[in-house]
Coordinates of C-alpha atoms and ligand atoms in Angstrom, one line a residue:
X498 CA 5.0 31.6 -13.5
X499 CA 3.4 29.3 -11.0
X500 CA 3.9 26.5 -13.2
X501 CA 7.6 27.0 -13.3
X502 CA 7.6 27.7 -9.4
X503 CA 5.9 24.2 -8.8
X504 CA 8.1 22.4 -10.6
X505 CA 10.6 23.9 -8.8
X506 CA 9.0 22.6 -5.7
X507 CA 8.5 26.4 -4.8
X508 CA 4.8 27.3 -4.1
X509 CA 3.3 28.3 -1.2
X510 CA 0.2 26.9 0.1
X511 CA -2.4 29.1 -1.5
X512 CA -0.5 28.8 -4.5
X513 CA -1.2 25.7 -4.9
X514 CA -3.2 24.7 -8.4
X515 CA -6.4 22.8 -7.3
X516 CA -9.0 21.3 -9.7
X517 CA -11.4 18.6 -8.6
X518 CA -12.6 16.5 -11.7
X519 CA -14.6 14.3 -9.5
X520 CA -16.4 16.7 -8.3
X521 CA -17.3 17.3 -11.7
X522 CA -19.0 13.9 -12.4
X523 CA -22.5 13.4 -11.5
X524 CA -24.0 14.6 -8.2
X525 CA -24.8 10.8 -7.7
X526 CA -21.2 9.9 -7.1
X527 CA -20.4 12.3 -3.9
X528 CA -21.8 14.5 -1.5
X529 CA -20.4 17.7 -1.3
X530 CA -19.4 19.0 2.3
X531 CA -16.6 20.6 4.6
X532 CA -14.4 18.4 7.1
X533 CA -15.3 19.0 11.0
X534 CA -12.9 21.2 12.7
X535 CA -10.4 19.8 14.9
X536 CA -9.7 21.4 17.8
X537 CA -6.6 22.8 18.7
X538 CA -4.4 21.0 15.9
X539 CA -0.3 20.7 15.4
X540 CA 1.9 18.9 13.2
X541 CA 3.1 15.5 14.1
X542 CA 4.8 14.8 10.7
X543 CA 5.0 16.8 7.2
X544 CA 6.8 14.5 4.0
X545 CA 8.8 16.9 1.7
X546 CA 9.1 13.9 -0.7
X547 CA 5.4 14.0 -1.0
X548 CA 5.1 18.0 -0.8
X549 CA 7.6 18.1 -3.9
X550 CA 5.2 15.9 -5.7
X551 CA 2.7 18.8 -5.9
X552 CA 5.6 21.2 -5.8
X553 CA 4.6 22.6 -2.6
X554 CA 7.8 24.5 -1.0
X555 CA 8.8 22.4 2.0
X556 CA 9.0 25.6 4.4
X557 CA 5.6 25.8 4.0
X558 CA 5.1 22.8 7.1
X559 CA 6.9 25.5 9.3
X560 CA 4.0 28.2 8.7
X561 CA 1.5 28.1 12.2
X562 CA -1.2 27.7 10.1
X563 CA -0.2 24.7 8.4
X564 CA -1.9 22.3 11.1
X565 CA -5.2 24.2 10.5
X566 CA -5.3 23.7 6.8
X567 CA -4.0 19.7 6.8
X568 CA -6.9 18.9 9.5
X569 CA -9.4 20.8 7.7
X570 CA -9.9 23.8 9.5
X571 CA -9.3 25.8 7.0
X572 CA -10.1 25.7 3.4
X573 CA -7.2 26.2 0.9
X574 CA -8.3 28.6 -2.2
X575 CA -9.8 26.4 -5.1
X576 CA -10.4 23.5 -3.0
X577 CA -13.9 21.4 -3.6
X578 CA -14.2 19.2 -0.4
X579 CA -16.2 16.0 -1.0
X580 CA -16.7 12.6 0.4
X581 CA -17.2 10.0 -2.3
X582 CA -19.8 7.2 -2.2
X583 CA -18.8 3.5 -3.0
X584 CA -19.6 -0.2 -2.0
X585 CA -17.6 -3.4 -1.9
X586 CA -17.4 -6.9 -0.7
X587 CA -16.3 -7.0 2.9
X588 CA -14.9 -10.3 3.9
X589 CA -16.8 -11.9 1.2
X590 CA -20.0 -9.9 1.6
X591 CA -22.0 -7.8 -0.2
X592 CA -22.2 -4.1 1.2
X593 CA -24.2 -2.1 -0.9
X594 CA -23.7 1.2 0.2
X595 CA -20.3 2.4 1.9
X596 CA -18.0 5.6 1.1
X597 CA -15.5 7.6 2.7
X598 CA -16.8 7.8 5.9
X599 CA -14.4 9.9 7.0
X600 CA -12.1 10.7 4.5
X601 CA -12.7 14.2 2.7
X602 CA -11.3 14.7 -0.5
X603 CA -10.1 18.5 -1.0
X604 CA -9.3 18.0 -5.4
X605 CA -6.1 17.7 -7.1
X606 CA -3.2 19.7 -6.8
X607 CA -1.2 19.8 -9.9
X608 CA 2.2 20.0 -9.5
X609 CA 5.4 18.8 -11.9
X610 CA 4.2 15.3 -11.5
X611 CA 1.0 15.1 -12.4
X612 CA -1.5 15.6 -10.2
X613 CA -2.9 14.6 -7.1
X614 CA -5.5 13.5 -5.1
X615 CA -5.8 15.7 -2.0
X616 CA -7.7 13.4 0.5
X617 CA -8.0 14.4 4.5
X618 CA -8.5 10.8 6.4
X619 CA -10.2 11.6 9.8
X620 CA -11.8 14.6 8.6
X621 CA -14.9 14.1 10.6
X622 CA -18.3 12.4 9.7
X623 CA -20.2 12.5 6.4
X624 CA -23.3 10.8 5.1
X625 CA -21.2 7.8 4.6
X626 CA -20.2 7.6 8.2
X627 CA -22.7 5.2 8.8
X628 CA -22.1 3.9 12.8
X629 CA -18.4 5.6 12.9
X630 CA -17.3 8.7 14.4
X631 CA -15.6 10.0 11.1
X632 CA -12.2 10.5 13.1
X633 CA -9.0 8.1 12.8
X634 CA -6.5 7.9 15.7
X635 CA -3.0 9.2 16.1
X636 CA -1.7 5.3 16.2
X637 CA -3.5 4.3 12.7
X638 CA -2.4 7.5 11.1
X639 CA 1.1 7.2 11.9
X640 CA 0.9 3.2 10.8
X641 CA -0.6 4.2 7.5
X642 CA 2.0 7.3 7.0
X643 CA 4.9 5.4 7.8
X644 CA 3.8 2.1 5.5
X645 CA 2.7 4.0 2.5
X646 CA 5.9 5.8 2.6
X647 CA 7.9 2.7 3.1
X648 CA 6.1 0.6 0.2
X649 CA 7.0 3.4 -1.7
X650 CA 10.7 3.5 -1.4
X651 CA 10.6 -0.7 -1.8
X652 CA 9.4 0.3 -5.7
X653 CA 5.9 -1.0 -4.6
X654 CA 2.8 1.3 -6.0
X655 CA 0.8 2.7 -3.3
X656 CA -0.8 5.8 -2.1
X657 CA 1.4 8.2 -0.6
X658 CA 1.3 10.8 3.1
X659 CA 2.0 14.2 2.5
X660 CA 1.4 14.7 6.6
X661 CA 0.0 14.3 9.8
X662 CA -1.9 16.6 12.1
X663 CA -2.7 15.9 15.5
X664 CA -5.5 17.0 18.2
X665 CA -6.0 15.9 22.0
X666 CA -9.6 15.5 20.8
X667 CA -10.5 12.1 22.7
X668 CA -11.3 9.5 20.5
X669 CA -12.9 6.2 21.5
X670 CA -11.6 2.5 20.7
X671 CA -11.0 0.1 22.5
X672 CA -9.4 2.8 24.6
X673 CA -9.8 6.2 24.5
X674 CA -7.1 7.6 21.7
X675 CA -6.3 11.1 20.7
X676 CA -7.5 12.1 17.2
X677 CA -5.3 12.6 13.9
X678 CA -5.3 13.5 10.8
X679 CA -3.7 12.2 7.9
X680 CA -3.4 13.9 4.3
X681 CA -3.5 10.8 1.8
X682 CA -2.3 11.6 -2.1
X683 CA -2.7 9.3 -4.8
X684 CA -3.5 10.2 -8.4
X685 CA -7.0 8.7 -7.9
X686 CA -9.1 7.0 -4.6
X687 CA -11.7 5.1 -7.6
X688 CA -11.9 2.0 -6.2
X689 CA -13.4 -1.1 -7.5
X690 CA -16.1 -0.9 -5.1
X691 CA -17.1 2.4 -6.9
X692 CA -17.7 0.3 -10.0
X693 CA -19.7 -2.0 -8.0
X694 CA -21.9 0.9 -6.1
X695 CA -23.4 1.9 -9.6
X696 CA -23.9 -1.7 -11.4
X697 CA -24.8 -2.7 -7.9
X698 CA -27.8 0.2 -8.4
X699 CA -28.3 -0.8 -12.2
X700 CA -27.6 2.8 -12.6
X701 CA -25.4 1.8 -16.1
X702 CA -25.3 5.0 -17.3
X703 CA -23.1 6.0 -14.0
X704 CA -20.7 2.4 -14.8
X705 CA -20.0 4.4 -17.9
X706 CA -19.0 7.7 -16.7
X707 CA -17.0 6.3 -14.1
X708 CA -15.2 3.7 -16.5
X709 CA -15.0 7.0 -18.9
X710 CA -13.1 9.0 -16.0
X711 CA -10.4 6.7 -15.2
X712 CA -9.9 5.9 -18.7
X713 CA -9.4 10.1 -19.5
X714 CA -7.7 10.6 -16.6
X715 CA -5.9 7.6 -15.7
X716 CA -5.4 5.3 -18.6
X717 CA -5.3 8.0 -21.2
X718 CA -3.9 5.4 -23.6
X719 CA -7.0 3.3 -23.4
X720 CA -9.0 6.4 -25.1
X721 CA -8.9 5.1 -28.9
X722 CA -8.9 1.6 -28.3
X723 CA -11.4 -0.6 -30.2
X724 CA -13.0 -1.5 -26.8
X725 CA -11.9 0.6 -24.2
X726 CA -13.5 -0.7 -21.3
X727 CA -12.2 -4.5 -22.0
X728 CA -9.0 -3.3 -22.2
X729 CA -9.5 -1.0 -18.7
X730 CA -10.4 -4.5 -17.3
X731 CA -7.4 -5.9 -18.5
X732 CA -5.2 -3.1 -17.6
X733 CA -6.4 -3.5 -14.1
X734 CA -5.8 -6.9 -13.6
X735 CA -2.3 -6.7 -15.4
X736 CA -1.7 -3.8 -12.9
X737 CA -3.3 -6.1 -9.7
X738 CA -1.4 -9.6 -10.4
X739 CA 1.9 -7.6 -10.3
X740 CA 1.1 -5.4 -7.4
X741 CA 0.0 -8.9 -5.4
X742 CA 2.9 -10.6 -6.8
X743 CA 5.4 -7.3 -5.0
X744 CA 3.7 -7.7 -2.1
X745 CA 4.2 -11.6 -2.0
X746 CA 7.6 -10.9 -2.2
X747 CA 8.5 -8.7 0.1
X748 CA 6.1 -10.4 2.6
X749 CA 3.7 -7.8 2.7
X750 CA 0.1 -8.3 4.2
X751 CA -2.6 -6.1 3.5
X752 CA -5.2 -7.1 6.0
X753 CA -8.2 -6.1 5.1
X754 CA -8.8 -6.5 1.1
X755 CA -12.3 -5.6 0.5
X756 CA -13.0 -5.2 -3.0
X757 CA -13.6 -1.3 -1.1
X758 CA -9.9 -1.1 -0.3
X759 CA -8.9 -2.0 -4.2
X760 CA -7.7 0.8 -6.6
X761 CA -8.6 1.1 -9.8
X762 CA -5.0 1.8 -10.3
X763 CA -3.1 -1.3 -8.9
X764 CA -1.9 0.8 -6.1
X765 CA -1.5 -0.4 -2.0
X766 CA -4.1 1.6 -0.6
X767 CA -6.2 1.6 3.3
X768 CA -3.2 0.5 5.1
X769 CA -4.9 -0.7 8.4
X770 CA -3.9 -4.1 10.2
X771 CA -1.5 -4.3 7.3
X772 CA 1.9 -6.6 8.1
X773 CA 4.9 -7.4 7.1
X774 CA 5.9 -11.1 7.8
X775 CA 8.7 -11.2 10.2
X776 CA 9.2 -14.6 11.1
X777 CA 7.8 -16.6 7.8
X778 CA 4.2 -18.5 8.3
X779 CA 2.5 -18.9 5.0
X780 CA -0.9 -18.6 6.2
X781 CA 0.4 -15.7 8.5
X782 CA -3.0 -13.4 9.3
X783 CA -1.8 -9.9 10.4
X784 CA -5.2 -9.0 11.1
X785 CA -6.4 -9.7 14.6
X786 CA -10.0 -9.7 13.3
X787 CA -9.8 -11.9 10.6
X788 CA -11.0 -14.8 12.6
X789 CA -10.9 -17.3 9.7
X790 CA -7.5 -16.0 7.7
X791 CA -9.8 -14.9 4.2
X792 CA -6.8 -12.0 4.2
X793 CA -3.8 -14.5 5.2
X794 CA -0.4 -14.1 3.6
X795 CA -0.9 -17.2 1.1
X796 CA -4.4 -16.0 0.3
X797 CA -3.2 -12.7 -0.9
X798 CA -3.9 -13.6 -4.9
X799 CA -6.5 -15.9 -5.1
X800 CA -8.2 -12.8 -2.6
X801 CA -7.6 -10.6 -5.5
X802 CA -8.8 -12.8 -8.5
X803 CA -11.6 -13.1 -6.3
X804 CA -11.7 -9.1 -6.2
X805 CA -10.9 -8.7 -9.8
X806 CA -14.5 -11.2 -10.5
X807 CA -16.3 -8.7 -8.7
X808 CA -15.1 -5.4 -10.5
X809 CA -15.6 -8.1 -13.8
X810 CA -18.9 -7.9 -12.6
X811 CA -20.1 -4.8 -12.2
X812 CA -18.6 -3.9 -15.4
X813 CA -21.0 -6.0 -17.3
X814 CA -23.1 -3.4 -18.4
X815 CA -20.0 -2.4 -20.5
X816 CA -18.2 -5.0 -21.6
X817 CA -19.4 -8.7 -23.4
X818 CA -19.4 -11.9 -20.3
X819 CA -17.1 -14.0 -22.2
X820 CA -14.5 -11.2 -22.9
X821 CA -14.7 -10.5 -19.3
X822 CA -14.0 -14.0 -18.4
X823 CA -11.3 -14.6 -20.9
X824 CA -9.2 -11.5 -19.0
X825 CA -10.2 -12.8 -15.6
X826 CA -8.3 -16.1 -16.9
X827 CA -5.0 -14.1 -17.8
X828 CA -4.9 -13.1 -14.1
X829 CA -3.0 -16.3 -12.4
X830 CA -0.1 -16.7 -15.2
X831 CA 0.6 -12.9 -15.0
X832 CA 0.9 -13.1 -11.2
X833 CA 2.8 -16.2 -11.6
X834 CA 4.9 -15.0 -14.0
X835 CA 6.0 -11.6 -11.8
X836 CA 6.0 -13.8 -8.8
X837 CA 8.5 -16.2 -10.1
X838 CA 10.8 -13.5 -11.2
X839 CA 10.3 -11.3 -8.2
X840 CA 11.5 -14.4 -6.1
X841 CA 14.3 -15.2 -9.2
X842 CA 15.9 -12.0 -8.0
X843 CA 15.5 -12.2 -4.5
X844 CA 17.2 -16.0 -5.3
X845 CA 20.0 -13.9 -6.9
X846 CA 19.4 -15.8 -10.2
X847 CA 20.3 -13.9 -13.4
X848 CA 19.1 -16.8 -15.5
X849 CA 15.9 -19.1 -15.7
X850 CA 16.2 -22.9 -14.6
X851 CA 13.3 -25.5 -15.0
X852 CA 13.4 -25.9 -11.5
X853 CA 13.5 -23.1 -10.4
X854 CA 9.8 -23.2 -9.1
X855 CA 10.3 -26.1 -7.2
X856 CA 13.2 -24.6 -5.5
X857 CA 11.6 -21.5 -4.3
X858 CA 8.6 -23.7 -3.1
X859 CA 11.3 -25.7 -1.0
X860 CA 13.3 -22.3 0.7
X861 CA 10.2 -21.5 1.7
X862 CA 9.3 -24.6 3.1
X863 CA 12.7 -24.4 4.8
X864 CA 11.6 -20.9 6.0
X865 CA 7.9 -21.5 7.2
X866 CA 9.3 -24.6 9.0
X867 CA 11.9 -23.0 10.8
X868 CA 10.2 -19.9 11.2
X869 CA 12.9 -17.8 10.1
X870 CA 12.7 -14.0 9.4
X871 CA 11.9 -13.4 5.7
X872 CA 13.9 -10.1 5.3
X873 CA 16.6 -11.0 7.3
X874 CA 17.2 -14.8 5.5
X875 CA 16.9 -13.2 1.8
X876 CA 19.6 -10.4 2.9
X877 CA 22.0 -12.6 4.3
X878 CA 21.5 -15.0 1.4
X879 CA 22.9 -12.4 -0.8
X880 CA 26.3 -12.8 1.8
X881 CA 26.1 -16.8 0.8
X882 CA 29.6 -18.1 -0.2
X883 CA 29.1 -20.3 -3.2
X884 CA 32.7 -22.1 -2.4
X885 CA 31.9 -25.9 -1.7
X886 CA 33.4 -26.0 2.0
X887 CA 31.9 -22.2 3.3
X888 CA 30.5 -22.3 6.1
X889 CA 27.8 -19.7 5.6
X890 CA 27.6 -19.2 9.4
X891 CA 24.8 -16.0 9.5
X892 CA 22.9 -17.7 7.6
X893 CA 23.1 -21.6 9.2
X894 CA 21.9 -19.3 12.4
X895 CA 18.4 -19.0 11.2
X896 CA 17.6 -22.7 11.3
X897 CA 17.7 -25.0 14.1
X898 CA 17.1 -27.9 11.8
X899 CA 21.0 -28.4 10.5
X900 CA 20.2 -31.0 8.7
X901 CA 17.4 -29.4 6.3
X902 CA 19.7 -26.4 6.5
X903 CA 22.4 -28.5 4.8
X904 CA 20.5 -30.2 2.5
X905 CA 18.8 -26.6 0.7
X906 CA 22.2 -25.4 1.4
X907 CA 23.2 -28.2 -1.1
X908 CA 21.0 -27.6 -3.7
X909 CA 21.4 -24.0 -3.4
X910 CA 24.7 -24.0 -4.1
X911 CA 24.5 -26.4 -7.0
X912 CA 21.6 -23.8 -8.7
X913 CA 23.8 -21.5 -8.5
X914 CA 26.6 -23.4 -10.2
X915 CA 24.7 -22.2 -13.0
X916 CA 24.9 -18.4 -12.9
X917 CA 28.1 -17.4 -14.4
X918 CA 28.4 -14.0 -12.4
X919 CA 30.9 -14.3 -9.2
X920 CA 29.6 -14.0 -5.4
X921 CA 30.2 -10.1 -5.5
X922 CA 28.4 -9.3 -8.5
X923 CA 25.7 -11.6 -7.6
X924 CA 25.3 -10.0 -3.9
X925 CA 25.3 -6.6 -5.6
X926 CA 22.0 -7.7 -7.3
X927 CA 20.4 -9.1 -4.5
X928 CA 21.3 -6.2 -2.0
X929 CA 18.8 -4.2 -4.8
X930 CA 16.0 -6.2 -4.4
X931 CA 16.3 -7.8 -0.7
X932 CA 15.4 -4.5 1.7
X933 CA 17.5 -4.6 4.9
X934 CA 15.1 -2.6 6.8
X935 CA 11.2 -3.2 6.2
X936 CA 8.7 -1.7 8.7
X937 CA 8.6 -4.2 11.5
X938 CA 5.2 -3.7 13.8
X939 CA 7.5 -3.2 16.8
X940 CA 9.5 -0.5 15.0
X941 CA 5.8 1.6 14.1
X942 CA 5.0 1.0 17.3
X943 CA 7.9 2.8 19.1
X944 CA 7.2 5.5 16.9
X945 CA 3.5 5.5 18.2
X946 CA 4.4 5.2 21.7
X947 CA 7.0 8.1 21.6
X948 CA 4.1 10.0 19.9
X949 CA 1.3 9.2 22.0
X950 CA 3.1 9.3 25.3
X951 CA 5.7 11.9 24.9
X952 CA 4.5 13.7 22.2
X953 CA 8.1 13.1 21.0
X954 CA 7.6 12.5 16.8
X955 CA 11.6 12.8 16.2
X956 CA 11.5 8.6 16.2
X957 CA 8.6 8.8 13.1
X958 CA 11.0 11.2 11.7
X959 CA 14.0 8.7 12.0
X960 CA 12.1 5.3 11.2
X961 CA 11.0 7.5 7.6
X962 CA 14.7 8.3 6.8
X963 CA 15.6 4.5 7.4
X964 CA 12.8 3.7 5.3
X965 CA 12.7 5.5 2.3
X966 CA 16.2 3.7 1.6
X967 CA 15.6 0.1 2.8
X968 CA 18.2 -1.5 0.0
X969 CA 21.1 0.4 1.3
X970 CA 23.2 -1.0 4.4
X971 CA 23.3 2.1 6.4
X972 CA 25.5 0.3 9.3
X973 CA 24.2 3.3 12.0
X974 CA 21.0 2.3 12.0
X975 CA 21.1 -1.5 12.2
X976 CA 19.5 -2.0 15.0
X977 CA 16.2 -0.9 12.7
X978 CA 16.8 -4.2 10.7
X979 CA 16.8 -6.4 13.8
X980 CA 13.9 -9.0 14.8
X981 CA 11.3 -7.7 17.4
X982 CA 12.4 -7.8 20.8
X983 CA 10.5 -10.0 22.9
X984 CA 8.1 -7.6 24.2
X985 CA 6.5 -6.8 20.9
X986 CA 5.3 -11.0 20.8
X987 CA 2.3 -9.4 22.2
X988 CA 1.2 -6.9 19.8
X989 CA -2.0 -7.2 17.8
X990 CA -3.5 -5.1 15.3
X991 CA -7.2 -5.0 14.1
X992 CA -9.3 -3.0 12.0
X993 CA -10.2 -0.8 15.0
X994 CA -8.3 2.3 13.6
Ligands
LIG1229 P1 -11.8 0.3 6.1 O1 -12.0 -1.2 6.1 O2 -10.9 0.9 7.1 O3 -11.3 0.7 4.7 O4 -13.2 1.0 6.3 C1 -14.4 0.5 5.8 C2 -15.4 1.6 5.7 O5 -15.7 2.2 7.0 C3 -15.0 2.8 4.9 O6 -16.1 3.2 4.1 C4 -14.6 3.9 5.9 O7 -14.8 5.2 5.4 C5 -15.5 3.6 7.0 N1 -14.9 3.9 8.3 C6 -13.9 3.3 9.0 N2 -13.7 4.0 10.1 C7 -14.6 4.9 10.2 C8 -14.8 5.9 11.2 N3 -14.1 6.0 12.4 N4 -15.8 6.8 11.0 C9 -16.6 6.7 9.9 N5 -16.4 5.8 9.0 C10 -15.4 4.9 9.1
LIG1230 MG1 -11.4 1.3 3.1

């Protein structure tokens, strides 16, 4: 009865079918406690695309109790709050001991599609909270809920927002900030630097029963291979290279990627100073504290082989050196290889040329030189008249340098000489894989500022809508797929969150 009602998308919230299998692993891998309450909570944003994942009815976000439950205040039936313990290598370092400091994971609601993590982020301290306060801020929480959201609806795997809840509770920055709360699902938070907590520890008999976990719950497939935990490696890394190799593409920049902010299952996850490139720089750092560029757009996958060494690592205890080093080496030609074809698309090429490679590396020379908007040049390319005398005006526009213009142009058009699709079938493609609309810093920010000042979330509401369809042209809302006005030259974003 309540199985058919979820999958209808029609329970209510105390319906809802928690479990919490991590909280059924050893005591060593959590500590059990409740999230701090909040004072005087409401609802700045509720996701029915996320709600129908754990077929929660979407009128349930109207109930005045909903703020109370998604900050934590109160305790849905069956749930088994925890905050898990992990460590990781931040910005190249060895941190032995970290966790959610303040993110508290209610269990797993199962609903039609699978089930799913319920995690609160800003939930209030735990014994992992080490010098923080345990809270996150309204701004942060709306960045991550909006970003999650729009990687998402690019076909990118990440975690996903279910909601936000908001307090006036002061919070302290580098300004003082009011307090939020934002409910975080994904099928599993195990992140690398889980692995690395308990090999760190030599505690090998914990490696196992975490690798044994994920493997039961999340690579079920894996369960009667001849070596299970080789193959977990090398699911992992397949699953990494391609997830670097979509974020290349679309010009997305994490920010911070601590071996900590790695999933187990390949998906985006901790969106803080994330970015995506607007005007293209290679070695584009979208995090204001990353003083020397470790997390910088080109550094993206060499950062996550680098990652991938260290989960290697700390699953040693299970799994011979050499076989661990021979699936490391498969890393660079499977990110290469989804890279290239990403960008093939994106190119609008239906075939595969030997040069191709060269090509890409020379529009994006074209780009970083001229500093031209990523999203906006591969959009417009898919407008590119292949006739030899067009003048391909919108797209001349982006680049100051004629000349170099011209002389891609040239070779562009020749490449493409050897499709045999026409224009219109050809932009058709593109338009599927080049997004119109990606989440620009100064769009989130307008969102925050309504939110923050006004307390006016109808812009969060919009910017979600144009997002979670970012291939289609939606002519009403083009100003959302416009470069940042010249006030937003001044924005930063840094870990502070
Ligand atoms: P991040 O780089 O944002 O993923 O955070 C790194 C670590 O710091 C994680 O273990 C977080 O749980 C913890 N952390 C971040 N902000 C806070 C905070 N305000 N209070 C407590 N812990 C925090
Ligand atoms: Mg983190």
């Amino acid at each position: 009865m309540n199985t058919a009602r979820a999958e209808l998308g029609a329970v209510r919230l105390e319906e809802l079918r928690f479990d919490n299998r991590y909280g059924r692993l050893p005591p060593a891998f959590y500590t059990r406690l409740a999230p701090t309450p909040l004072p005087n909570p409401y609802l700045v944003a509720f996701n029915p695309a996320a709600a129908e994942l754990i077929g929660l009815a979407p009128e349930e976000a109207a109930r005045a109790d909903f703020a109370e439950i998604f900050c934590g205040n109160r305790l849905l039936p069956g749930s088994d709050p925890l905050a898990a313990i992990y460590a990781g290598h931040q910005f190249g370092v060895f941190v032995p001991q970290l966790g959610d400091g303040r993110a508290i994971l209610l269990g797993e609601a199962a609903g039609a599609q699978g089930r799913w993590d319920l995690q609160l982020k800003g939930a209030g301290q735990t014994p992992y909270s080490r010098m923080g306060d345990g809270r996150a801020v309204l701004r942060s929480s709306i960045r991550e809920y909006l970003a999650s959201e729009a990687m998402h609806a690019l076909g990118i795997p990440t975690t996903r927002a279910l909601a936000i809840v908001g307090s006036d509770a002061p919070v302290i920055r580098e300004n003082v900030e009011s307090a939020a709360v934002l409910t975080r699902m994904a099928p599993s938070h195990v992140r690398f630097g889980t692995f690395e907590l308990f090999s760190s520890r030599r505690q090998h008999e914990h490696v196992g029963t975490l690798a044994d976990h994920v493997i039961e719950q999340h690579y079920p497939q894996l369960r009667e291979a001849r070596e299970p935990y080789l193959e977990l490696l090398r699911m992992v890394i397949a699953r990494t290279a391609k997830l670097i190799a979509q974020w290349q593409a679309v010009g997305f920049c994490h920010g911070v990627m601590n071996t900590d902010n790695m999933s187990i299952l390949g998906l985006t996850i901790d969106y803080g100073p994330y970015g995506f490139i607007e005007a293209f720089d290679r070695g584009h750092i979208c995090n204001h504290s990353d003083d020397s560029g470790r997390y910088a757009y080109n550094m993206q996958p060499r950062v996550a082989h680098w990652n991938l060494y260290c989960l290697a690592e700390a699953l040693l205890p299970l799994i011979e050196v050499e076989a661990a080093q021979s699936a490391l080496e498969a890393y660079e030609a499977q990110y290469e290889q989804h890279y290239l074809a990403l960008m093939r698309a994106k190119l609008g090429f239906a075939t595969e040329q030997p040069d191709d490679a060269a090509l890409l590396q020379d529009t994006l020379k074209l780009l970083h030189d001229a500093h031209a908007d990523y999203t906006i040049f591969f959009r417009c390319l898919g407008d590119f008249d292949s006739a030899p005398d067009a003048a391909n005006a919108a797209l001349r526009e982006l680049f100051a340098d004629g000349a170099a213009y011209a002389a891609w142009a040239g070779r562009y058009r020749a490449r493409l000489a050897l499709e045999a699709g026409a224009d219109a079938e050809r932009k058709a493609r593109m338009d599927r894989v080049n997004p119109k609309f990606v989440l620009r810093n100064y769009l989130a920010e307008t969102a925050i500022r309504k939110a923050a000042d006004e307390r006016d979330y109808a812009e969060i509401e919009r910017l979600m809508r144009v997002l979670s369809r970012p291939y289609d042209e939606q002519p009403a809302m083009q100003a959302y797929a416009e470069p940042a006005p010249p006030w937003a030259a001044a924005l930063a974003v840094s870990c502070s969150s």
